[in-house]
């Protein structure tokens, strides 16, 4: 049986660990999926913020004319363009070129005004229109190879981005303000790369324990200007996305583990109960054997005429017979009462009992083993009267005194005290015995439980204290115990009156 329980214990532990491992692996996969989904959404939000910021910059630099500055005679405007050229050879190659021309003009000269004259908005617009028509030769130009663009639209957009960057530069503060409004925290750095970058580059988490989304977004492709945006992901922000699956998994896992633990605990309890019952049967046979052997010896002696002829011997044999029968009757009464499912089923004959006189009877009936000296002090007041079943109360006190003698050293001291308060009688039986360990103290009232005593002496059936508690509760009372190993034990019985 022990081997089977040990095997079951190992199998249960392995099953729990295997289940937890499988669930952890599944949850890891589910978390990684949720994390990837969260990062894709975060990347899309960052791209949206950059697009919004670029749109704001484009609007700010929409006019092709630099801001008119009062007091200056010359102003500039830019004209973007791109062209296609083809080279014929073994293969047809197409080269796309983007250009941005810079023109300079004098608004005052075009309008026929004196230099330094302040210009109205209407005059500025008129000067711009005249400049576009009349200015022919650019003062400067920027030329870029835009062949890397996938189509003309992308090349045209890249060309405009150069103009936008010149008039309204891309700044860390600007994109930070847009992302902050969107609830995104990120680290932004601006860099110029050697080659043109035409598309966004995204790198998702390298580690699930410290996830982050890294993006390289070009904001002026032809100039190689890029924004590197790194947004770190808080793992707790990912958990709501896997909430239902996580809750169900935790509930099922806890339920299964609890079931396995309860199953194993039940098996252990049944095994312990089986041991107790086997020990009880063995001990009961031993306990019943003694009075039966005494009766057998007395009956044999009654058949010897020479022994029965003596009056003193006959009285002694009859006393031994009566004592053996009383012991048998006590054992059977105890077994009968212990089988009741409800304390209310135990019959009681309640009457007034002088507690001091009753304990004197218990002390007189105590069996003192050879080799022990027992001192029983009755400190109960002579006027202390209790309403109880005399026979059952006698058995309660007798069991406690027997245990005190049984589980003490050679010099035994037993003290009985009683007090009455609030219609309750409190009886205390203390001794100087070996005491009860804290581990056994929780189980001493359990049926068949005998602690370490089951492995050897002193003998007993493990029913004494169960019987005491049962009879006490049948009276509507309670019993408690306090003990210290090596110092002794004190039982306290409270009976309502």
Short mmCIF file of C-alpha atoms in Angstrom, two decimals:
data_model
loop_
_atom_site.label_atom_id
_atom_site.label_comp_id
_atom_site.label_asym_id
_atom_site.label_seq_id
_atom_site.Cartn_x
_atom_site.Cartn_y
_atom_site.Cartn_z
CA UNK A 1 0.00 0.00 0.00
CA UNK A 2 2.83 2.39 0.90
CA UNK A 3 4.51 1.67 -2.42
CA UNK A 4 1.32 2.32 -4.36
CA UNK A 5 0.76 5.62 -2.57
CA UNK A 6 4.34 6.68 -3.26
CA UNK A 7 3.90 5.77 -6.93
CA UNK A 8 0.61 7.67 -7.05
CA UNK A 9 2.30 10.65 -5.43
CA UNK A 10 5.08 10.68 -8.04
CA UNK A 11 2.62 10.22 -10.92
CA UNK A 12 0.44 13.05 -9.56
CA UNK A 13 3.40 15.41 -9.33
CA UNK A 14 4.53 14.46 -12.86
CA UNK A 15 0.98 14.96 -14.19
CA UNK A 16 0.71 18.40 -12.58
CA UNK A 17 4.14 19.46 -13.88
CA UNK A 18 3.39 18.13 -17.37
CA UNK A 19 0.04 19.91 -17.45
CA UNK A 20 1.59 23.16 -16.23
CA UNK A 21 4.34 22.81 -18.84
CA UNK A 22 1.83 22.29 -21.65
CA UNK A 23 -0.32 25.18 -20.46
CA UNK A 24 2.74 27.42 -20.13
CA UNK A 25 3.83 26.54 -23.68
CA UNK A 26 0.32 27.23 -25.01
CA UNK A 27 0.07 30.50 -23.11
CA UNK A 28 3.51 31.51 -24.40
CA UNK A 29 2.35 30.93 -27.98
CA UNK A 30 -0.91 32.77 -27.32
CA UNK A 31 0.99 35.67 -25.74
CA UNK A 32 3.40 35.88 -28.67
CA UNK A 33 0.47 35.94 -31.10
CA UNK A 34 -1.27 38.68 -29.08
CA UNK A 35 2.03 40.58 -28.85
CA UNK A 36 2.55 40.43 -32.62
CA UNK A 37 -0.99 41.66 -33.21
CA UNK A 38 -0.49 44.48 -30.70
CA UNK A 39 2.81 45.47 -32.34
CA UNK A 40 1.25 45.52 -35.82
CA UNK A 41 -1.44 47.88 -34.53
CA UNK A 42 1.19 50.01 -32.81
CA UNK A 43 3.26 50.18 -36.01
CA UNK A 44 0.21 51.23 -38.00
CA UNK A 45 -0.54 53.97 -35.45
CA UNK A 46 3.05 55.25 -35.64
CA UNK A 47 2.88 55.34 -39.46
CA UNK A 48 -0.40 57.23 -39.21
CA UNK A 49 1.21 59.78 -36.86
CA UNK A 50 4.14 60.29 -39.25
CA UNK A 51 1.76 60.69 -42.19
CA UNK A 52 -0.26 63.24 -40.21
CA UNK A 53 2.88 65.17 -39.31
CA UNK A 54 4.07 65.16 -42.93
CA UNK A 55 0.66 66.44 -44.03
CA UNK A 56 0.92 69.31 -41.54
CA UNK A 57 4.42 70.14 -42.82
CA UNK A 58 3.25 69.98 -46.42
CA UNK A 59 0.41 72.42 -45.73
CA UNK A 60 2.82 74.78 -43.98
CA UNK A 61 5.11 74.78 -47.04
CA UNK A 62 2.39 74.59 -49.71
CA UNK A 63 3.25 77.98 -51.30
CA UNK A 64 6.19 77.84 -53.69
CA UNK A 65 7.35 81.26 -52.54
CA UNK A 66 9.47 81.71 -49.44
CA UNK A 67 7.96 83.98 -46.85
CA UNK A 68 8.12 87.59 -47.97
CA UNK A 69 10.45 89.49 -45.70
CA UNK A 70 9.90 93.20 -45.40
CA UNK A 71 12.92 95.27 -46.28
CA UNK A 72 14.34 92.68 -48.69
CA UNK A 73 14.36 93.36 -52.42
CA UNK A 74 14.69 89.77 -53.54
CA UNK A 75 12.57 86.71 -52.82
CA UNK A 76 12.85 83.10 -54.00
CA UNK A 77 10.49 80.36 -55.10
CA UNK A 78 11.05 76.70 -56.01
CA UNK A 79 9.74 74.63 -58.90
CA UNK A 80 9.97 70.84 -58.59
CA UNK A 81 10.07 68.63 -61.69
CA UNK A 82 11.25 65.25 -62.85
CA UNK A 83 12.05 63.77 -66.22
CA UNK A 84 12.51 60.35 -67.84
CA UNK A 85 15.44 59.35 -70.01
CA UNK A 86 15.90 55.99 -71.74
CA UNK A 87 19.08 54.28 -72.82
CA UNK A 88 18.91 51.73 -75.60
CA UNK A 89 21.35 48.88 -75.79
CA UNK A 90 21.10 45.22 -75.11
CA UNK A 91 18.32 46.10 -72.70
CA UNK A 92 16.08 49.08 -72.29
CA UNK A 93 16.95 51.05 -69.15
CA UNK A 94 14.86 53.90 -67.82
CA UNK A 95 16.36 56.59 -65.59
CA UNK A 96 14.16 58.94 -63.62
CA UNK A 97 15.61 62.29 -62.57
CA UNK A 98 14.09 64.72 -60.07
CA UNK A 99 15.01 68.39 -60.11
CA UNK A 100 14.17 71.35 -57.91
CA UNK A 101 14.83 74.77 -59.45
CA UNK A 102 15.33 77.90 -57.37
CA UNK A 103 14.22 81.20 -58.89
CA UNK A 104 14.87 84.67 -57.50
CA UNK A 105 12.79 87.77 -58.20
CA UNK A 106 12.20 91.27 -56.90
CA UNK A 107 8.59 91.79 -55.88
CA UNK A 108 9.06 95.56 -55.67
CA UNK A 109 10.54 95.70 -59.18
CA UNK A 110 7.73 93.57 -60.66
CA UNK A 111 5.11 95.73 -58.95
CA UNK A 112 6.88 99.03 -59.73
CA UNK A 113 7.32 99.93 -56.05
CA UNK A 114 10.20 101.51 -54.22
CA UNK A 115 12.51 99.04 -52.47
CA UNK A 116 11.60 98.53 -48.81
CA UNK A 117 7.94 99.39 -49.29
CA UNK A 118 5.74 97.10 -47.11
CA UNK A 119 3.67 94.68 -49.20
CA UNK A 120 0.08 93.73 -48.64
CA UNK A 121 -1.12 90.15 -49.01
CA UNK A 122 -2.80 91.06 -52.28
CA UNK A 123 0.47 92.53 -53.57
CA UNK A 124 2.36 89.42 -52.55
CA UNK A 125 -0.04 87.17 -54.48
CA UNK A 126 0.18 89.43 -57.53
CA UNK A 127 3.99 89.48 -57.37
CA UNK A 128 4.06 85.68 -57.20
CA UNK A 129 1.92 85.31 -60.31
CA UNK A 130 4.08 87.76 -62.24
CA UNK A 131 7.28 86.01 -61.10
CA UNK A 132 6.10 82.60 -62.32
CA UNK A 133 5.31 84.05 -65.75
CA UNK A 134 8.30 86.39 -66.21
CA UNK A 135 11.21 84.66 -64.41
CA UNK A 136 12.97 82.31 -66.79
CA UNK A 137 16.45 81.47 -65.55
CA UNK A 138 16.87 79.59 -62.21
CA UNK A 139 19.63 80.71 -59.89
CA UNK A 140 20.12 77.23 -58.45
CA UNK A 141 18.96 73.64 -58.94
CA UNK A 142 19.12 70.32 -57.07
CA UNK A 143 19.22 67.12 -59.10
CA UNK A 144 18.42 63.64 -57.69
CA UNK A 145 18.29 60.20 -59.23
CA UNK A 146 14.78 58.98 -58.42
CA UNK A 147 14.95 55.74 -60.40
CA UNK A 148 14.40 53.79 -57.19
CA UNK A 149 10.83 55.03 -56.95
CA UNK A 150 8.29 52.45 -57.99
CA UNK A 151 6.35 54.91 -60.14
CA UNK A 152 6.06 58.55 -61.14
CA UNK A 153 3.70 59.35 -58.28
CA UNK A 154 6.23 58.18 -55.72
CA UNK A 155 9.00 60.13 -57.48
CA UNK A 156 6.85 63.26 -57.53
CA UNK A 157 6.02 62.84 -53.82
CA UNK A 158 9.71 62.40 -52.99
CA UNK A 159 10.53 65.55 -54.95
CA UNK A 160 7.91 67.51 -53.03
CA UNK A 161 9.28 66.09 -49.76
CA UNK A 162 12.62 67.76 -50.48
CA UNK A 163 10.85 71.09 -50.92
CA UNK A 164 8.83 70.46 -47.75
CA UNK A 165 11.99 69.64 -45.78
CA UNK A 166 13.66 72.88 -46.93
CA UNK A 167 10.72 75.02 -45.86
CA UNK A 168 9.45 73.06 -42.83
CA UNK A 169 12.09 70.68 -41.47
CA UNK A 170 11.12 67.39 -39.82
CA UNK A 171 11.83 67.70 -36.07
CA UNK A 172 11.84 65.30 -33.13
CA UNK A 173 9.68 67.67 -31.13
CA UNK A 174 7.10 67.88 -33.90
CA UNK A 175 6.60 64.13 -34.32
CA UNK A 176 6.72 63.66 -30.52
CA UNK A 177 3.80 66.03 -30.07
CA UNK A 178 1.72 64.14 -32.66
CA UNK A 179 2.49 60.75 -31.09
CA UNK A 180 1.84 62.05 -27.60
CA UNK A 181 -1.66 63.07 -28.65
CA UNK A 182 -2.16 59.52 -29.97
CA UNK A 183 -0.99 58.04 -26.65
CA UNK A 184 2.26 56.64 -28.05
CA UNK A 185 5.54 56.82 -26.15
CA UNK A 186 8.61 56.40 -28.33
CA UNK A 187 12.25 57.37 -28.77
CA UNK A 188 12.87 59.29 -32.02
CA UNK A 189 16.23 59.92 -33.67
CA UNK A 190 16.86 61.56 -37.06
CA UNK A 191 19.59 60.27 -39.34
CA UNK A 192 20.94 60.64 -42.87
CA UNK A 193 21.73 57.38 -44.66
CA UNK A 194 24.08 56.85 -47.59
CA UNK A 195 21.48 55.29 -49.87
CA UNK A 196 17.91 56.29 -50.58
CA UNK A 197 15.22 54.59 -48.50
CA UNK A 198 11.88 54.43 -50.29
CA UNK A 199 9.76 52.36 -47.92
CA UNK A 200 9.18 51.99 -44.19
CA UNK A 201 11.27 49.32 -42.45
CA UNK A 202 9.66 47.68 -39.40
CA UNK A 203 11.28 45.34 -36.89
CA UNK A 204 9.08 43.72 -34.25
CA UNK A 205 10.10 42.26 -30.90
CA UNK A 206 13.36 40.38 -30.61
CA UNK A 207 12.44 39.21 -27.11
CA UNK A 208 9.00 38.62 -25.60
CA UNK A 209 10.33 39.74 -22.21
CA UNK A 210 11.44 43.18 -23.45
CA UNK A 211 9.38 43.77 -26.61
CA UNK A 212 9.73 46.87 -28.77
CA UNK A 213 8.72 48.09 -32.23
CA UNK A 214 11.57 49.65 -34.24
CA UNK A 215 10.68 51.60 -37.40
CA UNK A 216 12.81 53.44 -39.94
CA UNK A 217 10.58 55.90 -41.85
CA UNK A 218 12.02 58.11 -44.64
CA UNK A 219 10.69 61.65 -44.65
CA UNK A 220 12.90 62.97 -47.48
CA UNK A 221 13.77 60.00 -49.67
CA UNK A 222 15.96 61.81 -52.19
CA UNK A 223 18.12 63.33 -49.44
CA UNK A 224 18.39 60.06 -47.48
CA UNK A 225 16.76 61.56 -44.39
CA UNK A 226 15.06 59.07 -42.07
CA UNK A 227 13.39 58.99 -38.68
CA UNK A 228 14.20 56.03 -36.44
CA UNK A 229 11.30 55.46 -34.03
CA UNK A 230 11.54 52.91 -31.21
CA UNK A 231 8.43 52.27 -29.08
CA UNK A 232 8.79 49.86 -26.17
CA UNK A 233 5.81 47.64 -25.38
CA UNK A 234 4.60 47.06 -21.84
CA UNK A 235 3.72 43.32 -21.60
CA UNK A 236 0.77 44.18 -19.35
CA UNK A 237 -0.76 46.15 -22.22
CA UNK A 238 -0.85 42.91 -24.23
CA UNK A 239 -2.68 40.85 -21.60
CA UNK A 240 -6.14 42.41 -22.16
CA UNK A 241 -6.00 41.08 -25.70
CA UNK A 242 -5.73 37.53 -24.41
CA UNK A 243 -7.96 38.06 -21.35
CA UNK A 244 -10.71 35.44 -21.98
CA UNK A 245 -8.23 32.72 -22.95
CA UNK A 246 -6.01 33.55 -19.97
CA UNK A 247 -8.90 33.50 -17.48
CA UNK A 248 -10.30 30.21 -18.81
CA UNK A 249 -6.85 28.61 -18.78
CA UNK A 250 -6.15 29.72 -15.21
CA UNK A 251 -9.55 28.51 -13.99
CA UNK A 252 -9.21 25.11 -15.68
CA UNK A 253 -5.62 24.75 -14.47
CA UNK A 254 -6.53 25.62 -10.88
CA UNK A 255 -9.53 23.28 -10.98
CA UNK A 256 -7.47 20.38 -12.30
CA UNK A 257 -4.64 20.93 -9.82
CA UNK A 258 -7.11 21.20 -6.93
CA UNK A 259 -8.82 17.99 -8.06
CA UNK A 260 -5.49 16.14 -8.26
CA UNK A 261 -4.40 17.43 -4.86
CA UNK A 262 -7.76 16.55 -3.28
CA UNK A 263 -7.64 13.12 -4.88
CA UNK A 264 -4.19 12.44 -3.49
CA UNK A 265 -5.18 13.89 -0.12
CA UNK A 266 -8.23 11.60 -0.03
CA UNK A 267 -6.06 8.58 -0.81
CA UNK A 268 -3.70 9.53 2.02
CA UNK A 269 -6.60 9.96 4.44
CA UNK A 270 -8.06 6.60 3.44
CA UNK A 271 -4.66 4.98 3.84
CA UNK A 272 -4.22 6.55 7.28
CA UNK A 273 -7.73 5.49 8.26
CA UNK A 274 -7.00 1.96 7.08
CA UNK A 275 -3.87 1.88 9.24
CA UNK A 276 -5.83 3.19 12.22
CA UNK A 277 -8.54 0.58 11.78
CA UNK A 278 -6.01 -2.23 11.49
CA UNK A 279 -4.27 -0.94 14.59
CA UNK A 280 -7.64 -0.63 16.34
CA UNK A 281 -8.62 -4.21 15.54
CA UNK A 282 -5.25 -5.51 16.73
CA UNK A 283 -5.38 -3.46 19.91
CA UNK A 284 -9.04 -4.29 20.59
CA UNK A 285 -8.29 -8.00 20.37
CA UNK A 286 -5.43 -7.49 22.80
CA UNK A 287 -7.59 -5.40 25.16
CA UNK A 288 -10.52 -7.84 25.12
CA UNK A 289 -8.18 -10.75 25.54
CA UNK A 290 -7.15 -9.63 29.02
CA UNK A 291 -10.59 -9.69 30.73
CA UNK A 292 -11.48 -12.88 28.85
CA UNK A 293 -8.26 -14.52 30.07
CA UNK A 294 -9.10 -13.37 33.60
CA UNK A 295 -12.61 -14.81 33.33
CA UNK A 296 -11.22 -18.06 31.96
CA UNK A 297 -8.80 -18.30 34.85
CA UNK A 298 -11.53 -17.54 37.40
CA UNK A 299 -13.89 -20.12 35.88
CA UNK A 300 -11.09 -22.69 36.00
CA UNK A 301 -10.47 -21.84 39.64
CA UNK A 302 -14.16 -22.32 40.44
CA UNK A 303 -13.80 -25.93 39.36
CA UNK A 304 -11.21 -26.61 42.06
CA UNK A 305 -13.01 -27.57 45.26
CA UNK A 306 -10.04 -26.91 47.49
CA UNK A 307 -9.86 -23.29 46.34
CA UNK A 308 -13.60 -22.65 46.49
CA UNK A 309 -13.69 -24.10 50.01
CA UNK A 310 -11.86 -21.07 51.33
CA UNK A 311 -14.16 -18.08 51.85
CA UNK A 312 -11.44 -15.49 51.25
CA UNK A 313 -10.26 -17.15 48.03
CA UNK A 314 -13.85 -17.44 46.80
CA UNK A 315 -14.45 -13.72 47.46
CA UNK A 316 -11.23 -12.82 45.65
CA UNK A 317 -12.16 -14.97 42.63
CA UNK A 318 -15.64 -13.44 42.51
CA UNK A 319 -14.15 -9.92 42.77
CA UNK A 320 -11.76 -10.64 39.91
CA UNK A 321 -14.64 -12.06 37.86
CA UNK A 322 -16.79 -9.03 38.57
CA UNK A 323 -13.91 -6.67 37.68
CA UNK A 324 -13.27 -8.51 34.39
CA UNK A 325 -16.97 -8.36 33.51
CA UNK A 326 -17.05 -4.65 34.36
CA UNK A 327 -14.10 -4.07 32.02
CA UNK A 328 -15.83 -6.00 29.25
CA UNK A 329 -19.03 -4.07 29.82
CA UNK A 330 -17.13 -0.77 29.71
CA UNK A 331 -15.43 -1.73 26.44
CA UNK A 332 -18.72 -2.71 24.83
CA UNK A 333 -20.46 0.44 26.10
CA UNK A 334 -17.67 2.52 24.64
CA UNK A 335 -17.92 0.72 21.29
CA UNK A 336 -21.69 1.12 21.32
CA UNK A 337 -21.61 4.85 22.04
CA UNK A 338 -18.85 5.47 19.53
CA UNK A 339 -20.98 4.07 16.70
CA UNK A 340 -23.74 6.68 17.13
CA UNK A 341 -23.88 9.07 14.17
CA UNK A 342 -25.41 11.83 16.28
CA UNK A 343 -24.63 12.75 19.88
CA UNK A 344 -28.35 13.26 20.44
CA UNK A 345 -28.83 9.51 19.99
CA UNK A 346 -26.82 8.76 23.15
CA UNK A 347 -29.26 8.12 26.03
CA UNK A 348 -28.68 10.32 29.07
CA UNK A 349 -29.98 10.07 32.62
CA UNK A 350 -29.49 13.63 33.86
CA UNK A 351 -29.44 14.18 37.61
CA UNK A 352 -27.56 16.21 40.21
CA UNK A 353 -24.09 14.81 40.91
CA UNK A 354 -21.65 15.93 43.59
CA UNK A 355 -18.53 16.45 41.51
CA UNK A 356 -16.02 16.05 44.35
CA UNK A 357 -17.50 12.72 45.44
CA UNK A 358 -17.62 11.52 41.84
CA UNK A 359 -13.94 12.31 41.28
CA UNK A 360 -13.07 10.54 44.55
CA UNK A 361 -14.75 7.44 43.07
CA UNK A 362 -12.70 7.85 39.89
CA UNK A 363 -9.48 8.18 41.90
CA UNK A 364 -10.34 5.07 43.95
CA UNK A 365 -11.03 3.06 40.78
CA UNK A 366 -7.79 4.09 39.10
CA UNK A 367 -5.48 1.17 38.28
CA UNK A 368 -1.90 2.01 39.17
CA UNK A 369 0.71 0.01 37.23
CA UNK A 370 3.61 -1.49 39.10
CA UNK A 371 6.67 0.72 39.12
CA UNK A 372 4.67 3.93 39.23
CA UNK A 373 3.68 6.21 42.07
CA UNK A 374 0.51 8.19 41.49
CA UNK A 375 -0.64 11.22 43.46
CA UNK A 376 -4.18 12.36 42.68
CA UNK A 377 -5.17 15.72 44.16
CA UNK A 378 -8.86 16.49 44.34
CA UNK A 379 -9.17 20.29 44.56
CA UNK A 380 -12.85 20.34 43.68
CA UNK A 381 -15.04 22.09 46.24
CA UNK A 382 -17.26 19.84 48.32
CA UNK A 383 -20.38 21.81 47.38
CA UNK A 384 -19.80 21.66 43.63
CA UNK A 385 -22.82 19.99 42.06
CA UNK A 386 -23.28 19.35 38.36
CA UNK A 387 -26.32 18.24 36.36
CA UNK A 388 -25.15 15.31 34.21
CA UNK A 389 -25.42 11.60 33.56
CA UNK A 390 -23.40 10.16 36.45
CA UNK A 391 -22.27 7.06 34.57
CA UNK A 392 -21.14 8.98 31.50
CA UNK A 393 -19.45 11.71 33.56
CA UNK A 394 -17.64 9.00 35.52
CA UNK A 395 -16.42 7.48 32.23
CA UNK A 396 -15.26 10.90 31.01
CA UNK A 397 -13.17 11.59 34.11
CA UNK A 398 -11.99 7.98 34.33
CA UNK A 399 -10.66 8.08 30.75
CA UNK A 400 -8.78 11.30 31.41
CA UNK A 401 -7.23 9.92 34.62
CA UNK A 402 -6.28 6.64 32.88
CA UNK A 403 -4.58 8.57 30.08
CA UNK A 404 -2.75 10.77 32.59
CA UNK A 405 -1.39 7.68 34.34
CA UNK A 406 -0.64 5.84 31.10
CA UNK A 407 1.27 8.66 29.38
CA UNK A 408 3.33 9.89 32.35
CA UNK A 409 6.62 8.92 33.92
CA UNK A 410 7.19 6.96 37.11
CA UNK A 411 6.04 9.77 39.41
CA UNK A 412 2.56 10.83 38.32
CA UNK A 413 0.78 13.92 39.61
CA UNK A 414 -2.86 14.48 38.67
CA UNK A 415 -4.87 17.52 39.74
CA UNK A 416 -8.63 18.01 39.45
CA UNK A 417 -10.22 21.45 39.74
CA UNK A 418 -13.68 22.85 39.06
CA UNK A 419 -15.40 26.23 38.95
CA UNK A 420 -18.94 27.45 38.29
CA UNK A 421 -19.71 30.65 36.35
CA UNK A 422 -22.59 31.86 34.19
CA UNK A 423 -24.53 28.62 34.53
CA UNK A 424 -21.53 26.63 33.29
CA UNK A 425 -19.37 24.15 35.17
CA UNK A 426 -15.73 24.06 34.13
CA UNK A 427 -13.74 20.95 35.04
CA UNK A 428 -9.94 20.88 34.63
CA UNK A 429 -7.87 17.69 34.77
CA UNK A 430 -4.12 18.34 34.62
CA UNK A 431 -1.05 16.11 34.83
CA UNK A 432 2.75 16.27 34.72
CA UNK A 433 3.05 13.73 31.92
CA UNK A 434 5.06 13.66 28.72
CA UNK A 435 2.73 16.11 26.97
CA UNK A 436 1.38 16.05 23.44
CA UNK A 437 3.19 17.32 20.35
CA UNK A 438 1.63 20.11 18.30
CA UNK A 439 1.25 17.70 15.37
CA UNK A 440 -0.72 15.18 17.43
CA UNK A 441 -2.68 17.85 19.30
CA UNK A 442 -4.87 18.52 16.23
CA UNK A 443 -5.88 14.87 15.94
CA UNK A 444 -6.17 13.54 19.49
CA UNK A 445 -9.98 13.57 19.34
CA UNK A 446 -10.05 11.74 15.98
CA UNK A 447 -11.43 8.23 15.99
CA UNK A 448 -8.72 5.50 16.22
CA UNK A 449 -5.93 8.10 16.36
CA UNK A 450 -3.13 7.27 18.78
CA UNK A 451 -0.21 9.26 17.42
CA UNK A 452 3.20 7.71 17.98
CA UNK A 453 1.73 5.38 20.60
CA UNK A 454 0.40 3.06 17.89
CA UNK A 455 3.89 1.86 17.19
CA UNK A 456 4.41 0.49 20.69
CA UNK A 457 3.37 0.88 24.26
CA UNK A 458 1.27 1.81 26.12
CA UNK A 459 -1.62 -0.19 24.61
CA UNK A 460 -5.02 1.25 23.76
CA UNK A 461 -7.72 1.34 21.11
CA UNK A 462 -7.45 5.02 20.17
CA UNK A 463 -11.07 5.62 21.18
CA UNK A 464 -10.69 7.06 24.67
CA UNK A 465 -10.56 10.77 23.86
CA UNK A 466 -13.04 10.35 21.00
CA UNK A 467 -15.38 8.76 23.54
CA UNK A 468 -14.75 11.60 26.01
CA UNK A 469 -15.53 14.26 23.41
CA UNK A 470 -18.63 12.39 22.24
CA UNK A 471 -20.07 12.14 25.76
CA UNK A 472 -19.17 15.77 26.53
CA UNK A 473 -20.98 16.98 23.41
CA UNK A 474 -23.93 14.72 24.25
CA UNK A 475 -24.27 16.84 27.41
CA UNK A 476 -24.18 19.99 25.25
CA UNK A 477 -20.69 20.83 26.46
CA UNK A 478 -17.22 21.18 24.98
CA UNK A 479 -13.70 19.96 25.68
CA UNK A 480 -10.39 21.68 24.96
CA UNK A 481 -6.79 20.74 25.62
CA UNK A 482 -3.55 22.60 26.24
CA UNK A 483 -0.26 20.78 26.35
CA UNK A 484 3.48 21.30 26.34
CA UNK A 485 5.86 18.48 25.52
CA UNK A 486 7.74 17.32 28.59
CA UNK A 487 5.65 19.46 30.97
CA UNK A 488 2.18 17.95 30.97
CA UNK A 489 -1.36 18.29 29.67
CA UNK A 490 -4.55 19.93 30.89
CA UNK A 491 -8.04 19.04 29.64
CA UNK A 492 -10.84 21.55 30.21
CA UNK A 493 -14.47 20.39 30.12
CA UNK A 494 -17.34 22.88 30.08
CA UNK A 495 -20.86 21.61 30.81
CA UNK A 496 -23.96 23.82 30.70
CA UNK A 497 -26.30 23.73 33.72
#
